[in-house]
XYZ file of C-alpha atoms in Angstrom:
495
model
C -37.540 -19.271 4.152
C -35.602 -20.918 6.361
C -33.364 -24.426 5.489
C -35.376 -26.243 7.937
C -38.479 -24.968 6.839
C -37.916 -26.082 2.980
C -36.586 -29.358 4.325
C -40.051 -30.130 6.013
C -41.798 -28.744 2.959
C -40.097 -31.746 1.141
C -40.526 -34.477 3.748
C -43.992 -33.213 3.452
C -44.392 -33.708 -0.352
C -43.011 -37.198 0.199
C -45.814 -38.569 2.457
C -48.612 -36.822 0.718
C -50.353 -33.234 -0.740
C -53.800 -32.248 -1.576
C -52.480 -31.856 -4.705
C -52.442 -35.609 -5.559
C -53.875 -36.349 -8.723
C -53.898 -39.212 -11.217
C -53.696 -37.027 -13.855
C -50.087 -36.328 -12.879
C -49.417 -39.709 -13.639
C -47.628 -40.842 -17.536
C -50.315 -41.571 -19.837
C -53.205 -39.557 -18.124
C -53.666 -36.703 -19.771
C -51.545 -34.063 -22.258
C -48.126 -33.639 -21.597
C -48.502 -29.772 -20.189
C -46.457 -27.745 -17.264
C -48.861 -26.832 -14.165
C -48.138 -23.893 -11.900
C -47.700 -24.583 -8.069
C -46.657 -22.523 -5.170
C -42.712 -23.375 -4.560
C -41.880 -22.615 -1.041
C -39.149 -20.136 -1.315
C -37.888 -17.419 -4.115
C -38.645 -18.836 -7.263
C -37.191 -18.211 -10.968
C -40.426 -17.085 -12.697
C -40.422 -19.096 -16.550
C -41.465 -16.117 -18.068
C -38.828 -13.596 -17.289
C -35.716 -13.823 -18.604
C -33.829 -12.813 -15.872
C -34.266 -13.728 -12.714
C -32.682 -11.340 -10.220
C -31.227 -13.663 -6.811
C -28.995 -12.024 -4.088
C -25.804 -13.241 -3.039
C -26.090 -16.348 -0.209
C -29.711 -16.712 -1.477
C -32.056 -19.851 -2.043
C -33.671 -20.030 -5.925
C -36.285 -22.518 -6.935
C -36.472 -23.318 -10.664
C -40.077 -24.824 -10.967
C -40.879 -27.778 -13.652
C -44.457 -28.814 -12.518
C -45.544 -30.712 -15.075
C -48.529 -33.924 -16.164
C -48.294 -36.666 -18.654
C -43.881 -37.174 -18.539
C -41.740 -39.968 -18.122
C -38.547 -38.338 -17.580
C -36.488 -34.778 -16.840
C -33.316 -33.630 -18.149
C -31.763 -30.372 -16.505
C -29.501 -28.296 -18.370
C -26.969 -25.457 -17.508
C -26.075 -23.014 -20.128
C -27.253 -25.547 -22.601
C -24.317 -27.969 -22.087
C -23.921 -29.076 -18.341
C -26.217 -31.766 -16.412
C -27.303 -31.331 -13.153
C -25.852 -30.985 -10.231
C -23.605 -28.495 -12.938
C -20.801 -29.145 -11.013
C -22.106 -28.025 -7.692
C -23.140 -30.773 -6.015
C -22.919 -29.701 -3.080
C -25.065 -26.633 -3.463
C -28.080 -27.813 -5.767
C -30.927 -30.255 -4.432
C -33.406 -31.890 -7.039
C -37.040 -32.647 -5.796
C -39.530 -34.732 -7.841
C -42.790 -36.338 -7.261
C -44.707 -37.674 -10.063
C -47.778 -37.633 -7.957
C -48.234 -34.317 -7.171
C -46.861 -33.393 -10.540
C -44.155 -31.206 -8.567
C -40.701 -31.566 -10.889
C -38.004 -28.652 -9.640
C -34.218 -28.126 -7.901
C -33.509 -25.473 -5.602
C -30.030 -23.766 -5.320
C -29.478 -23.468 -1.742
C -26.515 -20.666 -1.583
C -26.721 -18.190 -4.355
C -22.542 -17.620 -5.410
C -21.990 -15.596 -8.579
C -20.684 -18.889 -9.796
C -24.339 -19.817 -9.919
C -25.621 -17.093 -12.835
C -26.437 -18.731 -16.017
C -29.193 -20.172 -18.108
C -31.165 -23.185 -16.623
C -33.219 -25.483 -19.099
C -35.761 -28.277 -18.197
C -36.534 -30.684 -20.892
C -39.640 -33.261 -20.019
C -40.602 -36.059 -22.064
C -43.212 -38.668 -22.758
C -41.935 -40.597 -25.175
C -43.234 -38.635 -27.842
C -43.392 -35.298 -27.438
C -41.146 -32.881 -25.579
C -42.025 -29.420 -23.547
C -39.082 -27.332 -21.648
C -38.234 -24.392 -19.743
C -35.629 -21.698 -19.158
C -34.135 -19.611 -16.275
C -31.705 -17.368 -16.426
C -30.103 -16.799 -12.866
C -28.397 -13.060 -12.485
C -26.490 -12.422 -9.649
C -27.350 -8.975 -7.711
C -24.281 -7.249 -6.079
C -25.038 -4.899 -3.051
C -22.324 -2.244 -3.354
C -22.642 0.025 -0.169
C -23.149 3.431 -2.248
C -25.243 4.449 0.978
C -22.594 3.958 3.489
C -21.563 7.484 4.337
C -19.534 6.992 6.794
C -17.054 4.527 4.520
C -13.703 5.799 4.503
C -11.343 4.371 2.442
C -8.991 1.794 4.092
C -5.168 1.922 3.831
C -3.795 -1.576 2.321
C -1.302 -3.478 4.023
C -0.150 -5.338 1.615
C 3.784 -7.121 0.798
C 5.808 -3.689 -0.224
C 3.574 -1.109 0.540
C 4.598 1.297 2.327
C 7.914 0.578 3.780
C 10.926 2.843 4.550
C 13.496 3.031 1.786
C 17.218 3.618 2.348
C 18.890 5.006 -0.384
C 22.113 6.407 -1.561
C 22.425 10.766 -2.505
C 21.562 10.650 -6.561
C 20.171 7.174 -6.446
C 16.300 7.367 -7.631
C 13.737 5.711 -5.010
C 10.456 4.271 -5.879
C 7.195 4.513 -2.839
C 3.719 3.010 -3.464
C 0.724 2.995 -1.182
C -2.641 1.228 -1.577
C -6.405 2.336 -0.499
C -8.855 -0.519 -0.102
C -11.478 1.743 -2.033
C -14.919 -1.345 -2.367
C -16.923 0.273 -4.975
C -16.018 3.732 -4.882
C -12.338 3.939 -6.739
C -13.571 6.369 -9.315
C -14.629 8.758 -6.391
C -11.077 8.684 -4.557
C -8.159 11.023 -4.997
C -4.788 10.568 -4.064
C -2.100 12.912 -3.085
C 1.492 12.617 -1.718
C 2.920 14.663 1.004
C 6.546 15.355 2.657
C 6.800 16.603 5.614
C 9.267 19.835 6.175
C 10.828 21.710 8.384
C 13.944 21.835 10.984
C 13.605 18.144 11.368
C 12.352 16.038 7.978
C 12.152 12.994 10.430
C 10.104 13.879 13.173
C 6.695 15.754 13.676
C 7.305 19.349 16.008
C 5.884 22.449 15.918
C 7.665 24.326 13.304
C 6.551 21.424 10.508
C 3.983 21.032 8.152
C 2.456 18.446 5.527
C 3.517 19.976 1.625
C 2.250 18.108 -1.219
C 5.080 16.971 -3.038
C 4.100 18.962 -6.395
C 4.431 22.294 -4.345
C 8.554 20.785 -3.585
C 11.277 22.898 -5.446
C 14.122 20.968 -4.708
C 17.308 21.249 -6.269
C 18.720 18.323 -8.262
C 15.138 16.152 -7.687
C 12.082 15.400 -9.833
C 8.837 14.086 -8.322
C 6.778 12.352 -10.580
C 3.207 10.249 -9.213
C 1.362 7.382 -10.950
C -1.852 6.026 -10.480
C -3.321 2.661 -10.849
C -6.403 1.135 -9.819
C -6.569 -3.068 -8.950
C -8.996 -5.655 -8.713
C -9.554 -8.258 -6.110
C -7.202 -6.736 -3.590
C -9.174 -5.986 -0.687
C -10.545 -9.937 -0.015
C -14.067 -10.133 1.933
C -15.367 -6.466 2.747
C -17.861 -7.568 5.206
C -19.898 -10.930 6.041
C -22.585 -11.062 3.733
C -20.524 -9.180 0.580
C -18.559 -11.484 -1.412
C -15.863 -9.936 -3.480
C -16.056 -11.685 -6.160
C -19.344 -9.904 -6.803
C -17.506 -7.337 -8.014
C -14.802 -9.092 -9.907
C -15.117 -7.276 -12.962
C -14.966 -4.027 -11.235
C -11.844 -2.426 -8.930
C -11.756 -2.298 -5.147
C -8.517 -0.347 -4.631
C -6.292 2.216 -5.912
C -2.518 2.413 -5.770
C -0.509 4.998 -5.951
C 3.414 5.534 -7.032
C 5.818 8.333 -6.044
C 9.258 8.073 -8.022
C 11.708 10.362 -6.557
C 14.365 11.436 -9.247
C 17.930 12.318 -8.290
C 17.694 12.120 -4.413
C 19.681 14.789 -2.968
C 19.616 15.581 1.456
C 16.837 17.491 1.289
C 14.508 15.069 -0.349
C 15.388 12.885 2.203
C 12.502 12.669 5.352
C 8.669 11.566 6.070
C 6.154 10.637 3.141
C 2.257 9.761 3.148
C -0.229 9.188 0.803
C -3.837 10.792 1.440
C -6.869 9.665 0.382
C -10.109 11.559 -0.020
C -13.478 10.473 -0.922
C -15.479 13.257 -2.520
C -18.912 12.146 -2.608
C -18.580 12.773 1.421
C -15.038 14.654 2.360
C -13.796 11.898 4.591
C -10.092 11.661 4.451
C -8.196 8.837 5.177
C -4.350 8.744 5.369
C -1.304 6.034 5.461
C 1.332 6.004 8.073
C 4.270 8.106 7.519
C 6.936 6.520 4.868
C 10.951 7.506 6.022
C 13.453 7.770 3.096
C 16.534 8.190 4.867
C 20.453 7.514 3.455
C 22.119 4.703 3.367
C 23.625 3.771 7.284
C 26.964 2.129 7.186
C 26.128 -0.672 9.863
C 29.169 -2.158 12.247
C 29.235 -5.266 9.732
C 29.636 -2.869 6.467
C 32.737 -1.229 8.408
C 34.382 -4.645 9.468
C 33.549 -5.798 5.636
C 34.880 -2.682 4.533
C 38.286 -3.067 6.562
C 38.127 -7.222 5.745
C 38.113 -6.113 1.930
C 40.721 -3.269 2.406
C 42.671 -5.559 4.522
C 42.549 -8.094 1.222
C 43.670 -5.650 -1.128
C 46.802 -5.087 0.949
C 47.476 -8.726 0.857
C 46.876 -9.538 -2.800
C 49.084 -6.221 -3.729
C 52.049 -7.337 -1.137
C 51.689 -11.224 -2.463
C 51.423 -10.167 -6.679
C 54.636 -7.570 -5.382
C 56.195 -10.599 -3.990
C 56.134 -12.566 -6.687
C 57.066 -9.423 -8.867
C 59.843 -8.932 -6.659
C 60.762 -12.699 -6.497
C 60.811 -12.807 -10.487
C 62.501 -9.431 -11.130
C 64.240 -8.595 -7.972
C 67.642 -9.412 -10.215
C 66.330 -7.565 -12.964
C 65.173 -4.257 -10.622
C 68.828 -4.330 -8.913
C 71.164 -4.482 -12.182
C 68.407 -1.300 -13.574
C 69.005 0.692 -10.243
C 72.748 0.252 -10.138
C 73.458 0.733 -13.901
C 71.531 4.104 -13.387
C 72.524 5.395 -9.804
C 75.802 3.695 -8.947
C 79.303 5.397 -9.807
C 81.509 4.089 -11.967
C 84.391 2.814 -10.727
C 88.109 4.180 -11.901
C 90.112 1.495 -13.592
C 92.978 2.976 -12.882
C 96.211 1.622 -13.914
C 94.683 -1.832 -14.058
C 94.560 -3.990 -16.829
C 91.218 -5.872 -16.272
C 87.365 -5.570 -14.695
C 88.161 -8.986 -13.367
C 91.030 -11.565 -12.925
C 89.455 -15.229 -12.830
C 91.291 -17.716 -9.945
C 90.294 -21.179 -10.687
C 91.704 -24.564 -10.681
C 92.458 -25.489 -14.423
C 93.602 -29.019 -14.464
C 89.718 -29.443 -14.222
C 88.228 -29.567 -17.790
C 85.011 -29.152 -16.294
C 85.711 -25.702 -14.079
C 88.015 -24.885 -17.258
C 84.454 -24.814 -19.718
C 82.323 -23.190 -17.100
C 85.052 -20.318 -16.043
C 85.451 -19.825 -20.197
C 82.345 -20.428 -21.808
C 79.778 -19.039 -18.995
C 81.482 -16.661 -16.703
C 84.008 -15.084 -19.271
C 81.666 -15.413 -22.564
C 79.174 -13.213 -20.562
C 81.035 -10.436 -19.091
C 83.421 -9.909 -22.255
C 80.190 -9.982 -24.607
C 78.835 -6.878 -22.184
C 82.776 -5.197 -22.745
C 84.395 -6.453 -19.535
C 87.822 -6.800 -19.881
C 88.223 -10.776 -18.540
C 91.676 -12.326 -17.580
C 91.792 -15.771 -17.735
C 95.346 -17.349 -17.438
C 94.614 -20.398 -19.968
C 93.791 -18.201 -22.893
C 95.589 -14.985 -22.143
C 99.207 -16.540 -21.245
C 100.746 -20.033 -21.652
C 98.455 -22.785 -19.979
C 100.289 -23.724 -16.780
C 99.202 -25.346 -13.114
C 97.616 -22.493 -10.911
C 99.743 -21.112 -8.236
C 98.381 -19.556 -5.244
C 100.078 -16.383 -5.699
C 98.059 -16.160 -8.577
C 95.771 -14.584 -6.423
C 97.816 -11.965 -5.552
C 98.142 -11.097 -8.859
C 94.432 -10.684 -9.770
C 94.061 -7.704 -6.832
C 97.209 -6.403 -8.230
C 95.743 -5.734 -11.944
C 92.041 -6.007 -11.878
C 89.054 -4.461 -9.807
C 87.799 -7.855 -9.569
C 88.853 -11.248 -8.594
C 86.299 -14.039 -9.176
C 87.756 -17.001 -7.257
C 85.934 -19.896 -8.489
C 86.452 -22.676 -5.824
C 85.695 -26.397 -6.116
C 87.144 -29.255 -4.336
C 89.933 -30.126 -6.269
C 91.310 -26.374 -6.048
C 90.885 -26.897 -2.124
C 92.751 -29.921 -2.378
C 95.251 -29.382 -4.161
C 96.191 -26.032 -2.391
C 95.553 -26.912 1.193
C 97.503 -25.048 4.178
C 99.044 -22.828 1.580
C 95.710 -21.631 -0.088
C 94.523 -20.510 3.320
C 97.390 -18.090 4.404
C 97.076 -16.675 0.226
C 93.307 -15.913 0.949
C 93.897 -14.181 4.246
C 96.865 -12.296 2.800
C 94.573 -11.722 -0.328
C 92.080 -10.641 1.987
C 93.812 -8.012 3.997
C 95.491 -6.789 0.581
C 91.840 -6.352 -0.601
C 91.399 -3.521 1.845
C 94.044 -1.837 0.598
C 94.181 -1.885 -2.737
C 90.359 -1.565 -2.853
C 89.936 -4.848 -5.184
C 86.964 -7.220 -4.430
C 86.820 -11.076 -3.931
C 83.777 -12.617 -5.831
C 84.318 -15.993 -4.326
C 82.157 -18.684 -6.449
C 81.647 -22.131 -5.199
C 81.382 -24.536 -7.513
C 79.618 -27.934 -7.277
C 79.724 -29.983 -3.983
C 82.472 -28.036 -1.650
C 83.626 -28.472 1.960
C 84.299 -24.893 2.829
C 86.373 -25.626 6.117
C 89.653 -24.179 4.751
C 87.340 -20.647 3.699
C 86.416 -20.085 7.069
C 87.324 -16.840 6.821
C 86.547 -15.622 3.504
C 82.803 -17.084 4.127
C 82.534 -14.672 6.914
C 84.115 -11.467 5.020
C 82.706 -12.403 2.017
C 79.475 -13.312 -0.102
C 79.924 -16.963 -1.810
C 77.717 -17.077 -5.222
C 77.453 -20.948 -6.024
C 76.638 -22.862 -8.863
C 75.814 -26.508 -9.888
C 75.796 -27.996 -13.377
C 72.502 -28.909 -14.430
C 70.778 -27.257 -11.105
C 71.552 -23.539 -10.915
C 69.580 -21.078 -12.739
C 72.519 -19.667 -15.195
C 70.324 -16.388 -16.375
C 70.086 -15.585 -12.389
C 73.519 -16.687 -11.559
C 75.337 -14.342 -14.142
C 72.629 -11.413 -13.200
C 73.823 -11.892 -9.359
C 77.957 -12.017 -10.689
C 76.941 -8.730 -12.648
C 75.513 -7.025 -9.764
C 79.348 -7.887 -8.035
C 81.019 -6.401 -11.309
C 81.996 -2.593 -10.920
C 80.018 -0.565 -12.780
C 80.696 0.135 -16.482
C 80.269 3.832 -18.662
C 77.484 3.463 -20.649
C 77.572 5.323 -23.970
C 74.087 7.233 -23.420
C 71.626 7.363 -19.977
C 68.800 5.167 -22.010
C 71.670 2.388 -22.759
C 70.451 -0.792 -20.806
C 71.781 -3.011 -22.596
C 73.851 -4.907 -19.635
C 70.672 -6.187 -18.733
C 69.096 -7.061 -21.744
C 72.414 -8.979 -22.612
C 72.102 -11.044 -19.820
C 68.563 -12.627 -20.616
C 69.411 -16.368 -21.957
């Protein structure tokens, strides 16, 4: 029956029935239920179940004389409207002893037990329904097929690298018949794994014998996945049941042949029909435009950070790397009939020249066996003549010319022609000047001796003293070591 129809029925019951009696009335007569005609299906009180389809309309029936009041239970525990207030409609009329409520859209929320309890003040008389919801499940639809799943992750093409593993899963929207659907994966094969042609063919993937790869399947079957089936079939009527299957292929160890077109077929044998998903691509890894410029970008790094950590290496043990590569590959250099590795030049009125050419440059080389001349301690102390000079090429293979002002000034003109005559003499007799500036000099008067030679300088309290003796050392001529391993020159410079 119709909504509109049940609606009149009820206007109709308002304004007046045949059925009108006083006897309906409290007080006239036993407290009893009465049977009357409800308009639509109707919970009968004395079967326990009553059977209602889904999107039905159920009338539980209370028709009852002699009561003051009606309480309407559900499951024992909740009072009407149940919590469906929207869905249940109460209708009494103590006149025409009708007492019932009618469910207008059977859900399978709805199933339960339904009580009515009537009083009169004395005695009590009730009822019970109990709703079951009926599920039509299609078992005569022979032309069903079952119904690939789109669903997030199903089958999508996978990219993978050569011995990397890869994991494929397909669903089948199955309704009620999961337990009569199979599943089985296929590859395809032949000249080309990626296309279709005429020389290829579906394999299952348990027929493969492929080198280097395992193909192992698993099955699983889900509920609530395939949502409303068709208008008038609720899924939820089948909520305790599955409506789907999934399957999983795990490929083991892919190698280039596994690689190529998968599917996932789905039979239903009650009736043969096949149904089938869209071809799945495994394919290798691509190396896109971006992964090559990232590539070179990273490469392009590594370059830098080596050249900027050699750098620094190079910055902090440049001194270190020279005095190792000359000690080991130079050639020594013959002595001679000279008396000394090096003849010091420096101006000694000057206490402060005298300590550094004594206790840094000549403590240093004589402690690594250079044989040092230094006029204060190895002959009578006496003012510094600029022949001295001459001297020094004459009997060393060195001559360290330490230089500050006060040498400059006190030798003037006079210094200058010594240096140039010192200087020609040096490519002669083969003897090298080391010249070493010390503190603040004006260089005018060593015009020329800057531009032959490398100046070393040094300032008290400024001037690295470890890197200014390694840089004199790598000046010194190079001394017979007692065995090939023998570094110590270099270790006996570290400070």
């Amino acid at each position: 029956m119709s909504s509109v129809a049940i609606l009149v029925y009820l206007f109709a019951g308002l304004v007046g029935s045949s059925l009108t009696t006083d006897e309906c009335l409290p007080g006239d007569g036993d407290l009893q239920f009465i049977d009357h005609e409800p308009p639509g299906f109707e919970c009968e009180p004395g079967d326990p179940f009553c059977h209602a389809h889904i999107a039905s309309q159920v009338w539980f029936v209370c028709d009852a004389r002699g009561y003051y009041s009606t309480t309407w239970l559900k499951n024992e525990t909740y009072h009407y409207p149940f919590g469906q207030k929207d869905d249940f409609s109460m209708y009494e009329n103590k006149k025409t002893c009708e007492n019932r409520i009618v469910l207008w859209d059977a859900r399978p929320p709805s199933e339960g037990n339904y009580t009515c309890i009537l009083t009169n003040g004395t005695h009590n008389i009730s009822r019970s329904f109990y709703l079951y919801m009926v599920c039509d499940k299609l078992d005569d639809d022979k032309d069903f097929v079952p119904e690939a799943h789109q669903i997030e992750g199903a089958c999508v093409d996978h990219e993978v690298e050569l011995g990397d593993d890869a994991l494929i899963f397909c669903e089948f929207c199955t309704r009620s018949k999961y337990n009569e659907t199979t599943l089985q994966w296929m590859k395809l094969v032949g000249s080309d794994p990626f296309e279709e042609g005429m020389d290829s063919r579906w394999v299952p993937v348990d027929h493969l014998n492929i080198p280097g790869t395992t193909f192992t399947t698993n099955r699983t079957e889900l509920v609530g996945n395939c949502g409303d089936w068709e208008e008038g079939l609720i899924v939820e009527c089948f909520n305790s049941e599955p409506d789907s299957v999934r399957s999983y292929l795990n490929i083991q160890g892919v190698t280039s042949e596994a690689l190529g077109l998968y599917k996932l077929v789905a039979t239903l044998e009650s009736t043969g029909n096949v149904s089938e998903t869209r071809p799945v691509e495994l394919s290798k890894i691509a190396i896109t435009t971006l992964d090559k410029t990232a590539a070179v970008l990273g490469a392009l790094a590594g370059i830098l950070v080596f050249a900027l950590v050699a750098a620094l290496l190079w910055y902090k043990f440049n001194l270190d790397v020279k005095l190792l590569v000359r000690d080991r590959f130079s050639k020594v250099e013959d002595r001679g009939n000279r008396d000394y590795d090096a003849y010091i030049v420096y101006d000694s009125s000057s206490e402060e020249i005298t300590r550094f050419v004594t206790e840094v440059i000549r403590q240093k080389l004589t402690e690594i066996n250079y044989q040092v001349f230094v006029k204060d301690i190895d002959m009578i102390p006496g003012g510094f003549r600029a022949e001295d000079i001459i001297d020094a090429i004459n009997n060393s293979l060195r001559c360290i010319l330490v230089v500050s002002q006060s040498f400059l000034s006190e030798q003037g003109q006079h210094l200058e022609l010594q240096i140039n005559a010192a200087i020609s003499d040096m490519a002669e007799k083969k003897t090298k000047i080391i010249p070493v500036l010390f503190g603040d000099v004006k260089v005018m008067a060593l015009g020329r001796l800057l531009v032959v030679l490398r100046c070393l300088r040094y300032k008290e309290q400024k001037t690295n003293q470890s890197k200014f003796l390694k840089k004199l050392l790598l000046r010194m001529p190079v001394k017979l070591k007692a065995s090939p391993d023998d570094d110590s020159l270099v270790e006996n410079m570290e400070l």
